[in-house]
Coordinates of C-alpha atoms and ligand atoms in Angstrom, one line a residue:
M1 CA 177.1 91.0 175.7
D2 CA 178.6 92.0 179.0
H3 CA 175.7 92.4 181.4
V4 CA 177.7 93.5 184.4
A5 CA 178.4 97.2 184.2
T6 CA 181.5 98.1 186.2
K7 CA 182.6 101.1 188.1
P8 CA 186.0 101.9 189.7
A9 CA 186.2 100.7 193.3
A10 CA 185.5 103.4 195.8
G11 CA 188.6 105.5 196.5
T12 CA 190.4 104.6 193.3
A13 CA 191.7 107.4 191.1
D14 CA 190.5 107.7 187.5
A15 CA 193.9 106.8 186.2
A16 CA 195.1 103.4 187.3
P17 CA 198.2 103.8 189.6
K18 CA 201.6 102.8 188.2
S19 CA 203.3 99.9 189.8
A20 CA 206.8 100.1 191.0
A21 CA 207.9 98.3 187.9
G22 CA 206.3 101.0 185.8
G23 CA 203.5 98.8 184.4
I24 CA 199.7 99.3 184.9
D25 CA 198.2 97.5 188.0
H26 CA 194.9 95.8 187.2
Q27 CA 192.7 97.2 190.0
P28 CA 189.7 95.1 190.6
Q29 CA 186.6 96.6 189.2
E30 CA 183.8 96.7 191.6
T31 CA 180.0 96.5 191.2
D32 CA 177.3 96.8 193.8
G33 CA 173.9 95.5 194.8
F34 CA 171.9 98.1 192.8
Q35 CA 173.8 97.2 189.7
L36 CA 173.4 93.4 190.2
V37 CA 169.7 93.7 190.5
I38 CA 169.5 95.6 187.3
D39 CA 171.9 93.2 185.5
A40 CA 170.0 90.1 186.7
L41 CA 166.7 91.5 185.5
K42 CA 168.2 92.5 182.1
L43 CA 169.9 89.2 181.7
N44 CA 166.4 87.6 182.0
G45 CA 164.8 89.8 179.4
I46 CA 163.0 92.1 181.8
D47 CA 162.6 95.4 180.2
T48 CA 160.0 97.3 182.3
I49 CA 159.6 98.1 186.0
Y50 CA 156.3 99.5 187.4
G51 CA 157.0 101.3 190.7
L52 CA 157.3 104.3 192.9
P53 CA 160.6 105.7 194.2
G54 CA 161.8 106.4 197.7
I55 CA 164.2 105.1 200.4
P56 CA 165.9 102.7 199.7
I57 CA 165.1 102.1 196.0
T58 CA 165.3 105.6 194.5
D59 CA 168.7 105.0 193.0
L60 CA 167.6 101.6 191.7
T61 CA 164.9 103.3 189.7
R62 CA 167.3 106.0 188.3
R63 CA 170.1 103.5 187.5
A64 CA 167.6 101.0 185.9
Q65 CA 166.3 103.8 183.7
A66 CA 169.9 104.9 182.8
D67 CA 170.6 101.3 181.9
G68 CA 167.8 101.1 179.4
I69 CA 165.1 99.5 181.5
R70 CA 161.7 101.3 181.1
V71 CA 160.8 102.6 184.5
L72 CA 157.1 103.6 184.8
S73 CA 156.6 105.7 187.9
F74 CA 153.1 105.7 189.4
R75 CA 151.3 107.8 192.0
H76 CA 150.3 104.9 194.2
E77 CA 152.0 101.5 194.5
Q78 CA 148.7 99.6 194.2
N79 CA 148.3 100.8 190.7
A80 CA 151.9 100.0 189.8
G81 CA 151.3 96.5 191.2
Y82 CA 148.1 96.0 189.1
A83 CA 150.1 97.2 186.1
A84 CA 152.8 94.6 186.8
S85 CA 150.2 91.9 187.3
I86 CA 148.5 92.4 184.0
A87 CA 151.8 92.9 182.2
G88 CA 152.5 89.4 183.4
F89 CA 149.2 88.1 182.0
L90 CA 149.7 89.8 178.6
T91 CA 153.4 88.9 178.1
Q92 CA 154.1 85.6 179.9
K93 CA 157.0 87.5 181.5
P94 CA 156.8 88.3 185.2
G95 CA 155.6 91.9 185.7
I96 CA 157.9 93.7 188.1
C97 CA 156.5 96.1 190.7
L98 CA 159.1 98.0 192.7
T99 CA 158.3 99.7 196.0
V100 CA 159.8 101.2 199.1
S101 CA 159.6 99.6 202.6
A102 CA 156.6 99.1 204.9
P103 CA 153.9 101.4 203.6
G104 CA 154.9 101.2 199.9
F105 CA 155.2 97.4 200.3
L106 CA 151.8 97.2 201.9
N107 CA 150.3 99.3 199.1
G108 CA 151.8 96.8 196.6
L109 CA 150.6 93.8 198.5
N110 CA 147.0 93.9 197.3
A111 CA 148.3 93.6 193.7
L112 CA 150.6 90.7 194.8
A113 CA 147.6 88.9 196.2
H114 CA 145.6 89.7 193.1
A115 CA 148.3 88.2 190.9
T116 CA 148.4 85.0 192.9
V117 CA 144.6 84.6 193.0
N118 CA 144.4 85.2 189.3
C119 CA 147.4 83.1 188.3
F120 CA 149.3 86.0 186.8
P121 CA 153.1 86.0 187.0
M122 CA 154.4 89.0 188.9
I123 CA 157.3 89.9 191.2
L124 CA 156.9 92.5 193.9
I125 CA 160.3 93.8 194.8
S126 CA 160.4 95.9 197.9
G127 CA 163.2 97.6 199.7
S128 CA 163.2 96.9 203.4
S129 CA 164.8 98.3 206.5
E130 CA 167.8 97.0 208.5
R131 CA 167.3 93.4 209.5
E132 CA 169.0 93.7 212.8
I133 CA 166.7 96.6 213.9
V134 CA 163.6 95.1 212.4
D135 CA 164.1 91.7 214.0
L136 CA 164.7 93.3 217.5
Q137 CA 161.8 95.6 216.8
Q138 CA 163.8 98.6 217.7
G139 CA 161.8 101.0 215.7
D140 CA 163.7 101.6 212.4
Y141 CA 162.4 103.9 209.7
E142 CA 159.6 102.1 208.0
E143 CA 160.2 99.0 210.1
M144 CA 158.3 95.8 209.1
D145 CA 158.9 92.1 208.7
Q146 CA 157.8 92.3 205.1
L147 CA 158.8 88.7 204.2
A148 CA 156.6 87.2 206.8
I149 CA 153.7 89.4 205.8
A150 CA 154.0 88.7 202.1
K151 CA 154.2 84.9 202.5
P152 CA 150.5 84.1 202.9
V153 CA 149.4 86.0 199.7
A154 CA 152.4 85.1 197.5
K155 CA 153.1 81.9 195.6
A156 CA 156.6 82.2 196.9
A157 CA 158.7 84.8 198.9
Y158 CA 162.4 85.3 199.1
R159 CA 164.9 87.6 200.7
V160 CA 168.4 88.4 199.5
L161 CA 171.0 89.5 202.1
H162 CA 174.2 89.4 200.1
A163 CA 175.1 90.9 196.7
D164 CA 176.5 87.6 195.5
D165 CA 173.0 86.0 196.1
V166 CA 171.2 88.5 193.9
G167 CA 171.5 86.3 190.8
V168 CA 170.0 83.3 192.7
G169 CA 167.3 85.5 194.2
I170 CA 166.1 86.9 190.9
A171 CA 166.3 83.5 189.2
R172 CA 164.2 81.8 191.9
A173 CA 161.6 84.6 191.8
I174 CA 161.3 84.3 188.0
R175 CA 160.9 80.5 188.2
A176 CA 158.4 80.7 191.0
A177 CA 156.3 83.3 189.1
L178 CA 156.2 81.5 185.8
S179 CA 156.5 77.8 186.3
G180 CA 153.4 75.6 186.9
R181 CA 150.4 77.7 187.9
P182 CA 151.8 81.3 187.6
G183 CA 151.5 83.6 190.5
G184 CA 152.8 86.5 192.5
V185 CA 156.2 86.3 194.1
Y186 CA 157.7 88.6 196.7
L187 CA 161.4 89.5 196.7
D188 CA 162.7 91.4 199.8
L189 CA 165.8 93.5 199.2
P190 CA 167.1 95.1 202.4
A191 CA 168.6 98.6 202.1
K192 CA 172.1 97.4 203.1
L193 CA 172.2 95.0 200.1
F194 CA 172.1 97.8 197.5
A195 CA 175.3 99.5 198.7
Q196 CA 177.3 96.3 199.1
S197 CA 180.4 96.4 196.9
I198 CA 181.6 93.3 195.2
D199 CA 184.2 92.4 192.6
A200 CA 182.6 92.7 189.2
E201 CA 184.1 89.6 187.7
T202 CA 183.1 87.5 190.6
A203 CA 179.7 89.1 190.6
K204 CA 179.1 88.4 187.0
K205 CA 179.6 84.7 187.6
T206 CA 176.8 84.7 190.2
L207 CA 174.1 85.9 187.7
I208 CA 171.7 83.3 186.3
K209 CA 169.9 83.4 183.0
V210 CA 167.0 81.2 183.7
V211 CA 166.7 78.4 181.2
D212 CA 163.2 77.3 180.4
P213 CA 161.3 79.1 183.2
A214 CA 157.9 77.6 182.4
P215 CA 158.8 74.0 181.4
A216 CA 156.2 72.1 179.3
Q217 CA 154.1 69.7 181.4
I218 CA 152.9 67.0 179.1
P219 CA 149.6 65.3 180.0
A220 CA 149.5 61.6 180.4
P221 CA 148.2 59.8 177.3
E222 CA 145.6 57.9 179.3
A223 CA 144.3 61.1 180.8
V224 CA 143.9 62.5 177.3
K225 CA 142.1 59.4 176.1
R226 CA 139.8 59.4 179.1
A227 CA 138.9 63.0 178.4
L228 CA 138.2 62.4 174.7
D229 CA 136.1 59.2 175.4
L230 CA 134.0 61.2 177.8
L231 CA 133.6 64.1 175.4
K232 CA 132.7 61.7 172.6
S233 CA 130.0 60.0 174.7
A234 CA 128.3 63.4 175.3
K235 CA 124.8 64.2 174.0
K236 CA 125.1 67.8 175.1
P237 CA 128.7 68.8 175.3
L238 CA 130.0 72.2 176.3
I239 CA 133.5 73.7 176.4
I240 CA 134.4 76.5 178.8
L241 CA 137.5 78.6 178.1
G242 CA 139.0 80.5 181.0
K243 CA 141.7 83.1 181.4
G244 CA 144.3 80.4 181.8
A245 CA 143.6 79.5 178.2
A246 CA 144.0 83.1 177.2
Y247 CA 147.3 83.4 179.2
A248 CA 148.7 80.2 177.6
Q249 CA 148.9 81.8 174.1
A250 CA 147.9 78.5 172.3
D251 CA 145.4 80.5 170.3
A252 CA 145.5 78.6 167.0
D253 CA 145.2 75.2 168.6
I254 CA 142.4 76.3 170.9
K255 CA 140.5 77.5 167.9
A256 CA 141.2 74.3 166.1
L257 CA 140.0 72.2 169.0
I258 CA 136.8 74.1 169.3
E259 CA 136.1 74.0 165.6
K260 CA 137.1 70.4 165.1
S261 CA 134.9 69.3 168.0
G262 CA 131.9 71.3 166.9
V263 CA 131.1 71.8 170.6
P264 CA 129.4 75.0 171.7
Y265 CA 131.7 77.0 174.0
L266 CA 131.5 79.7 176.6
P267 CA 134.3 82.1 177.1
M268 CA 134.9 83.3 180.7
S269 CA 135.3 87.1 180.9
M270 CA 139.0 87.4 180.0
A271 CA 138.8 84.5 177.6
K272 CA 136.4 86.4 175.4
G273 CA 138.0 86.9 171.9
L274 CA 140.1 83.7 172.0
L275 CA 137.7 83.0 169.2
P276 CA 135.6 86.0 168.0
D277 CA 132.5 86.4 170.2
T278 CA 130.5 86.3 167.0
H279 CA 131.7 82.7 166.2
E280 CA 128.7 80.4 165.4
Q281 CA 129.8 78.0 168.2
C282 CA 129.9 80.8 170.9
A283 CA 127.2 80.2 173.4
S284 CA 127.6 83.3 175.5
A285 CA 124.1 84.6 174.6
A286 CA 122.7 81.2 175.7
R287 CA 124.7 80.8 179.0
S288 CA 121.7 80.2 181.2
F289 CA 120.6 77.5 178.7
V290 CA 123.8 75.6 178.2
L291 CA 125.0 75.4 181.8
P292 CA 122.0 73.5 183.1
G293 CA 121.5 71.8 179.8
A294 CA 125.0 70.3 179.2
D295 CA 125.8 66.7 180.1
V296 CA 129.6 66.8 179.7
V297 CA 131.6 70.0 180.2
M298 CA 135.3 70.5 179.3
L299 CA 137.0 73.3 181.3
I300 CA 140.2 74.6 179.7
G301 CA 142.1 77.0 182.0
A302 CA 138.9 77.9 184.1
R303 CA 138.2 77.0 187.7
L304 CA 134.8 75.9 189.0
N305 CA 134.9 78.8 191.5
W306 CA 132.1 81.3 192.4
L307 CA 132.2 82.7 188.8
L308 CA 130.8 79.3 187.7
S309 CA 128.6 78.8 190.7
H310 CA 131.0 76.1 191.9
G311 CA 129.8 73.7 189.2
K312 CA 126.6 73.0 191.0
G313 CA 123.3 74.4 192.2
K314 CA 120.5 76.0 190.2
T315 CA 122.8 77.5 187.6
W316 CA 123.8 74.0 186.6
G317 CA 120.3 72.6 186.8
G318 CA 120.6 71.3 190.4
K319 CA 117.4 71.3 192.5
S320 CA 118.7 73.6 195.2
A321 CA 121.8 75.8 195.9
K322 CA 124.2 72.9 196.5
D323 CA 122.8 70.2 194.4
W324 CA 124.8 68.6 191.6
G325 CA 123.3 69.3 188.2
G326 CA 124.4 65.9 186.9
Q327 CA 127.2 67.1 184.6
K328 CA 130.4 65.2 184.0
F329 CA 133.5 67.3 183.9
V330 CA 136.8 67.2 182.0
Q331 CA 139.2 69.7 183.4
V332 CA 142.4 70.8 181.6
D333 CA 144.7 72.6 184.0
I334 CA 148.3 72.9 185.0
S335 CA 147.6 72.5 188.7
P336 CA 147.0 68.8 189.7
L337 CA 145.2 70.2 192.9
E338 CA 142.5 71.9 191.0
A339 CA 140.4 68.8 190.1
D340 CA 137.7 67.9 192.6
S341 CA 137.9 71.3 194.3
N342 CA 134.2 71.9 194.0
V343 CA 132.6 68.9 192.3
R344 CA 133.9 65.5 191.0
I345 CA 136.1 65.9 187.9
D346 CA 135.7 62.7 185.9
A347 CA 138.5 63.3 183.6
P348 CA 141.3 65.6 184.8
V349 CA 143.9 66.5 182.2
V350 CA 146.9 67.9 184.0
G351 CA 149.5 69.7 182.0
D352 CA 150.2 73.0 180.3
I353 CA 147.5 74.2 178.0
P354 CA 149.5 74.2 174.8
S355 CA 150.7 70.6 175.4
C356 CA 147.2 69.4 176.5
V357 CA 145.3 71.0 173.7
S358 CA 147.7 69.7 171.1
A359 CA 147.5 66.2 172.6
L360 CA 143.7 66.4 172.6
L361 CA 143.7 67.6 169.0
A362 CA 146.0 64.7 168.0
G363 CA 143.8 62.2 169.8
M364 CA 140.7 63.4 168.1
G365 CA 142.0 62.2 164.8
T366 CA 140.5 63.2 161.5
N367 CA 136.8 62.1 161.7
W368 CA 135.7 63.3 165.1
P369 CA 131.9 63.2 165.2
K370 CA 130.0 66.5 165.7
P371 CA 127.7 66.7 168.7
P372 CA 124.1 65.7 168.1
A373 CA 122.2 68.1 165.9
E374 CA 119.3 68.6 168.4
W375 CA 121.7 70.0 171.0
L376 CA 123.4 72.3 168.5
S377 CA 120.1 73.6 167.1
A378 CA 118.6 74.1 170.5
V379 CA 121.7 76.2 171.6
A380 CA 121.6 78.2 168.3
E381 CA 117.9 78.9 168.7
K382 CA 118.3 80.2 172.2
R383 CA 121.3 82.2 171.2
N384 CA 119.7 83.8 168.3
A385 CA 116.6 84.7 170.2
N386 CA 118.6 86.4 173.0
V387 CA 120.8 88.2 170.4
A388 CA 117.7 89.5 168.7
K389 CA 116.2 90.6 172.1
M390 CA 119.4 92.4 173.0
A391 CA 119.6 94.1 169.6
E392 CA 116.1 95.6 170.3
T393 CA 117.2 97.0 173.6
L394 CA 120.4 98.4 172.1
A395 CA 118.6 100.2 169.4
K396 CA 116.6 102.3 171.8
N397 CA 117.8 105.8 172.4
P398 CA 116.5 106.9 175.8
S399 CA 117.2 110.2 177.4
P400 CA 119.1 110.3 179.7
M401 CA 121.5 107.8 178.1
N402 CA 121.5 104.4 179.9
F403 CA 124.1 101.6 180.0
H404 CA 122.7 99.9 176.9
S405 CA 122.6 102.9 174.6
A406 CA 126.1 104.0 175.7
L407 CA 127.6 100.5 175.3
N408 CA 126.0 100.1 171.9
V409 CA 128.4 102.8 170.8
V410 CA 131.4 101.1 172.6
R411 CA 130.4 97.8 170.9
D412 CA 130.7 99.4 167.4
I413 CA 133.9 101.1 168.3
V414 CA 135.5 97.9 169.5
K415 CA 134.3 96.1 166.4
A416 CA 136.0 98.7 164.3
N417 CA 139.2 98.6 166.4
P418 CA 139.6 94.9 167.2
D419 CA 143.2 95.3 168.2
A420 CA 142.4 97.8 171.0
I421 CA 142.6 96.5 174.5
L422 CA 139.5 96.8 176.6
V423 CA 139.9 97.5 180.3
N424 CA 136.7 97.1 182.3
E425 CA 135.7 97.5 186.0
G426 CA 132.6 98.5 187.9
A427 CA 129.4 96.6 188.8
N428 CA 126.8 97.4 186.1
A429 CA 129.5 99.0 184.1
L430 CA 131.3 95.7 184.1
D431 CA 128.4 93.3 183.7
F432 CA 126.7 95.1 180.8
T433 CA 130.0 95.7 179.0
R434 CA 131.0 92.1 179.3
S435 CA 127.7 90.9 177.8
I436 CA 127.2 93.7 175.2
V437 CA 130.7 94.4 173.8
D438 CA 131.9 91.5 171.6
M439 CA 135.7 90.8 171.5
Y440 CA 137.4 89.6 168.4
K441 CA 140.9 88.7 169.3
P442 CA 142.7 86.9 172.2
R443 CA 143.8 88.8 175.4
K444 CA 142.0 92.0 174.4
R445 CA 139.7 92.1 177.4
I446 CA 141.2 92.6 180.9
D447 CA 139.1 93.2 183.9
V448 CA 138.3 92.7 187.6
G449 CA 139.3 89.0 187.5
T450 CA 138.7 86.4 190.1
W451 CA 138.0 88.7 193.0
G452 CA 135.8 91.2 191.2
I453 CA 138.2 93.7 192.5
M454 CA 137.8 97.5 192.0
G455 CA 140.9 99.6 191.4
V456 CA 142.7 97.7 188.6
G457 CA 141.6 100.3 186.0
M458 CA 144.3 102.9 185.4
G459 CA 147.2 100.5 186.3
Y460 CA 145.9 98.0 183.7
C461 CA 145.6 100.8 181.1
A462 CA 149.2 101.9 181.6
A463 CA 150.6 98.4 181.4
A464 CA 148.4 97.4 178.4
A465 CA 149.5 100.5 176.5
V466 CA 153.2 100.0 177.3
T467 CA 153.4 96.3 176.7
T468 CA 151.4 96.2 173.5
G469 CA 151.6 99.7 172.0
Q470 CA 147.9 99.3 171.1
Q471 CA 145.1 101.7 171.8
V472 CA 143.5 101.1 175.2
I473 CA 139.8 101.7 175.9
A474 CA 138.7 101.6 179.6
I475 CA 135.1 101.3 180.4
E476 CA 134.9 102.3 184.1
G477 CA 132.1 102.6 186.6
D478 CA 132.4 106.0 188.4
S479 CA 133.1 104.3 191.6
A480 CA 135.6 101.9 190.1
F481 CA 137.5 104.7 188.5
G482 CA 137.9 106.5 191.8
F483 CA 140.2 103.8 193.1
S484 CA 142.9 104.6 190.6
G485 CA 141.8 107.9 189.2
M486 CA 145.0 109.8 190.1
E487 CA 146.9 107.7 187.6
V488 CA 145.5 109.8 184.8
E489 CA 148.5 112.0 185.5
T490 CA 150.7 108.9 184.9
I491 CA 148.9 108.2 181.6
C492 CA 149.4 111.9 180.6
R493 CA 153.0 112.0 181.7
Y494 CA 153.9 109.0 179.5
N495 CA 151.5 110.2 176.8
L496 CA 149.8 106.8 176.5
P497 CA 147.0 106.1 174.0
V498 CA 144.3 105.5 176.6
C499 CA 140.7 106.5 176.3
V500 CA 138.9 106.2 179.6
V501 CA 135.1 106.2 179.5
I502 CA 133.4 106.8 182.8
M503 CA 129.9 105.4 183.0
N504 CA 128.8 108.1 185.4
N505 CA 125.6 107.1 187.2
N506 CA 126.5 109.2 190.3
G507 CA 127.4 106.3 192.5
V508 CA 128.0 102.7 193.4
Y509 CA 125.4 100.7 191.4
K510 CA 123.2 103.8 191.0
G511 CA 122.9 107.3 192.2
T512 CA 119.4 107.4 193.7
D513 CA 119.8 106.2 197.3
V514 CA 119.0 108.6 200.1
D515 CA 120.0 108.6 203.8
P516 CA 116.6 107.9 205.6
T517 CA 117.6 110.3 208.4
G518 CA 118.2 113.1 205.9
R519 CA 121.7 113.9 207.4
D520 CA 124.2 112.7 204.9
P521 CA 124.5 111.5 201.3
A522 CA 123.7 107.7 201.2
P523 CA 126.7 105.5 201.4
T524 CA 126.4 104.5 197.7
V525 CA 126.0 108.0 196.3
F526 CA 128.6 110.5 195.0
V527 CA 128.6 114.2 194.1
K528 CA 125.9 114.5 191.4
G529 CA 127.0 115.5 188.0
A530 CA 130.7 115.2 188.9
R531 CA 133.1 116.6 186.2
Y532 CA 135.6 113.7 186.0
E533 CA 136.8 114.9 182.6
K534 CA 138.5 117.9 184.3
L535 CA 140.8 115.5 186.0
M536 CA 142.3 114.5 182.7
E537 CA 142.4 118.1 181.5
A538 CA 144.4 119.0 184.7
F539 CA 147.4 117.1 183.3
G540 CA 147.1 118.1 179.7
G541 CA 144.9 115.3 178.4
V542 CA 141.6 115.7 176.6
G543 CA 138.4 115.8 178.7
V544 CA 134.9 115.5 177.1
V545 CA 131.3 115.3 178.5
A546 CA 129.1 113.0 176.5
A547 CA 125.4 113.0 177.3
T548 CA 124.2 111.2 174.2
P549 CA 125.3 108.2 172.2
S550 CA 126.4 110.4 169.3
E551 CA 128.5 112.6 171.5
L552 CA 130.1 109.5 173.0
K553 CA 130.7 108.1 169.5
S554 CA 132.5 111.2 168.2
A555 CA 134.5 111.6 171.4
M556 CA 135.7 108.0 171.3
E557 CA 136.5 108.1 167.6
E558 CA 138.6 111.3 168.1
A559 CA 140.4 109.7 171.0
I560 CA 141.4 106.7 168.9
R561 CA 142.3 108.9 165.9
S562 CA 144.5 111.2 168.0
R563 CA 145.9 108.5 170.4
K564 CA 145.8 111.3 173.0
P565 CA 145.0 110.5 176.7
T566 CA 141.3 111.2 176.8
L567 CA 138.7 110.9 179.5
I568 CA 135.0 110.9 178.5
N569 CA 132.5 111.5 181.2
A570 CA 129.5 109.6 179.9
V571 CA 126.4 110.8 181.7
I572 CA 124.3 107.7 182.5
D573 CA 120.8 107.7 184.0
E574 CA 121.4 107.5 187.7
K575 CA 118.4 105.1 188.0
A576 CA 119.8 102.7 185.4
G577 CA 121.9 100.3 187.5
T578 CA 120.9 97.4 189.8
E579 CA 122.4 96.6 193.2
S580 CA 125.7 94.8 192.7
G581 CA 125.0 94.3 188.9
R582 CA 124.5 90.6 188.2
I583 CA 125.6 89.4 191.6
T584 CA 122.9 90.8 193.8
S585 CA 122.2 87.4 195.2
L586 CA 125.6 87.4 197.0
N587 CA 124.5 90.3 199.2
P588 CA 123.5 88.9 202.6
A589 CA 121.0 91.7 203.2
A590 CA 119.4 91.2 199.7
A591 CA 119.1 87.5 200.4
K592 CA 117.3 88.2 203.7
K593 CA 114.7 90.3 202.0
K594 CA 113.6 87.4 199.9
Ligands
LIG1 P1 138.5 82.2 184.8 O1 138.3 83.2 185.9 O2 138.6 82.8 183.4 O3 137.5 81.1 184.8 P2 140.5 81.0 186.4 O4 141.5 82.1 186.8 O5 139.5 80.6 187.4 O6 139.9 81.5 185.0 O7 141.3 79.8 186.0 C1 142.5 79.8 185.3 C2 143.1 78.4 185.4 O8 144.1 78.3 184.4 C3 143.9 78.1 186.7 O9 143.3 77.0 187.4 C4 145.3 77.9 186.3 O10 145.9 76.9 187.1 C5 145.2 77.5 184.9 N1 146.3 77.9 184.1 C6 147.0 79.0 184.0 N2 148.0 79.0 183.1 C7 148.0 77.7 182.6 C8 148.7 77.1 181.6 N3 149.7 77.7 181.0 N4 148.4 75.8 181.3 C9 147.4 75.2 182.0 N5 146.6 75.8 182.9 C10 146.9 77.0 183.2
LIG2 N1 136.3 97.5 197.1 C1 137.0 96.7 196.2 C2 138.5 96.8 196.3 N2 136.5 95.9 195.4 C3 135.1 95.8 195.4 N3 134.6 94.9 194.5 C4 134.3 96.6 196.2 C5 135.0 97.4 197.0 C6 132.8 96.5 196.2 N4 132.3 97.0 194.9 C7 131.9 96.1 193.9 O1 131.9 94.9 193.9 S1 131.4 97.0 192.5 C8 131.7 98.5 193.2 C9 132.2 98.3 194.5 C10 132.5 99.5 195.4 C11 131.5 99.8 192.5 C12 130.3 99.8 191.6 O2 130.0 101.1 191.2 P1 130.5 101.6 189.8 O3 129.7 100.8 188.8 O4 130.1 103.1 189.8 O5 131.9 101.3 189.6 P2 128.1 100.9 188.5 O6 128.1 100.9 187.0 O7 127.6 102.1 189.1 O8 127.4 99.6 189.0
LIG3 MG1 128.4 103.9 189.2

């Protein structure tokens, strides 16, 4: 297939001029920077751009669309960026976010940083102003040295100045985003580049179809053996699956490894569903028992960052905040720098997860011993007790509705629709959903990630719907929703099968705070009884208020049946939440009070 579209060189007539000899002259066909960017992306299988038009990239969005690339236009670049980042996670192709210069670029930058921090492959492509003027700081339209600003938050950052370098620029960006530990890449395309004219045949030869963009990285056999020896020696082993394991798409082998080992496992938030949360080895409901109790822990695509209390302290059975709990760790990760970042890693296994997991499986042989029965029964006992306790809480039907009674409905809906993608952000709205709503399939839960960031919601919804075609269900805190709420217009415009449920407790964490001086609303409190559903109605979607679990149930069922953009305003008791959800202890003020 010819990937380089051609157009007559500027100034040439439609009909080729006759030469003096009467034959047809072969006028060189010209292409330009715009077209080369499009051709380079298409050549590398990139079929979707998330962005927002304006100088100098408006024509790029038009021409990309005309050329068959899907161009999803957002209302704010941050949301387009989050969409691109999660498209990267879901598809293993870099998600592309396209923005204008300075302010558009800065709006996209948060998402670029988010992609890097979460190890999602993404490329932020921003148009930029004239280099000569920017570098002399002469005050160009939207002047900014974007490359310099992107560098600290990107895995890599490049600028292309000449049309014949577009192929290399895109190829380097794709390799940087996908290879090794994935991340966010910045690609700077100055306005002048787009209009550059270049001979089409010459240009075509400059394009690069990237071969093997994420090369396998095979773990060393001795590292695999060391890890298996340690795991075999354990009396109380535990496996922790992180979102790197979900990203890697080695689902069958990961399931086989867990089942063959017989070891209890904990899925991190976005690893839920790699195996069904109802799996008998799933220890989620016994988290605070298995973390301090385990003697050997195998991490697969999970970092020992704050989400795992840095692998030490009271969570892990340590005597005080920084004390080691005594666990030995195996860490399977593609980054050789990850081991020892927080505590000693006794058996690092460095490589890509598919290669590592298959090597581990092979090394386990056919008669791998199950962990000691006392450990397994202790974990099961704890889990069953906690599940029973939770079932009691979920069965209650208080008025007004609280997080538990609302999420009991969501839990059943997700169980009945295991292919739906669950987007989740908020504080209590996040923590309760994560622990109450079971996931059944890999990569079905996408959320606030490593930073606990608010604002990913509607961008994630759009990208999840577009890349998978599946129904999307978003469980949103009312505060969380506000960060990207305007994108309900985008969801309506593209008619995406998204059902947004707002857990509306009138504020950040809860809606009951008051200003002690009596002057203003408290900083955590919003307009009481806000009618968020009208926002969806404004753009032709369906809006519903649900004050009871049965109203919530029928509204969600109807949304899924109709696949219409729907926003359900679930009215939650404003007293129901707790400060910062489960991470109250990270508040300096709260710590002082103790
Ligand atoms: P979680 O938040 O779920 O605990 P993290 O984002 O902390 O997960 O960790 C993900 C880890 O997975 C990172 O250290 C990253 O290097 C690793 N990773 C990502 N993709 C792969 C892969 N294909 N193979 C191996 N490791 C990977
Ligand atoms: N800004 C950004 C970008 N990310 C953040 N995490 C915060 C601010 C601080 N923050 C949280 O950590 S959770 C949260 C904020 C503002 C909102 C919690 O309120 P909610 O959820 O309505 O979304 P609940 O259910 O009321 O707890
Ligand atoms: Mg709230």
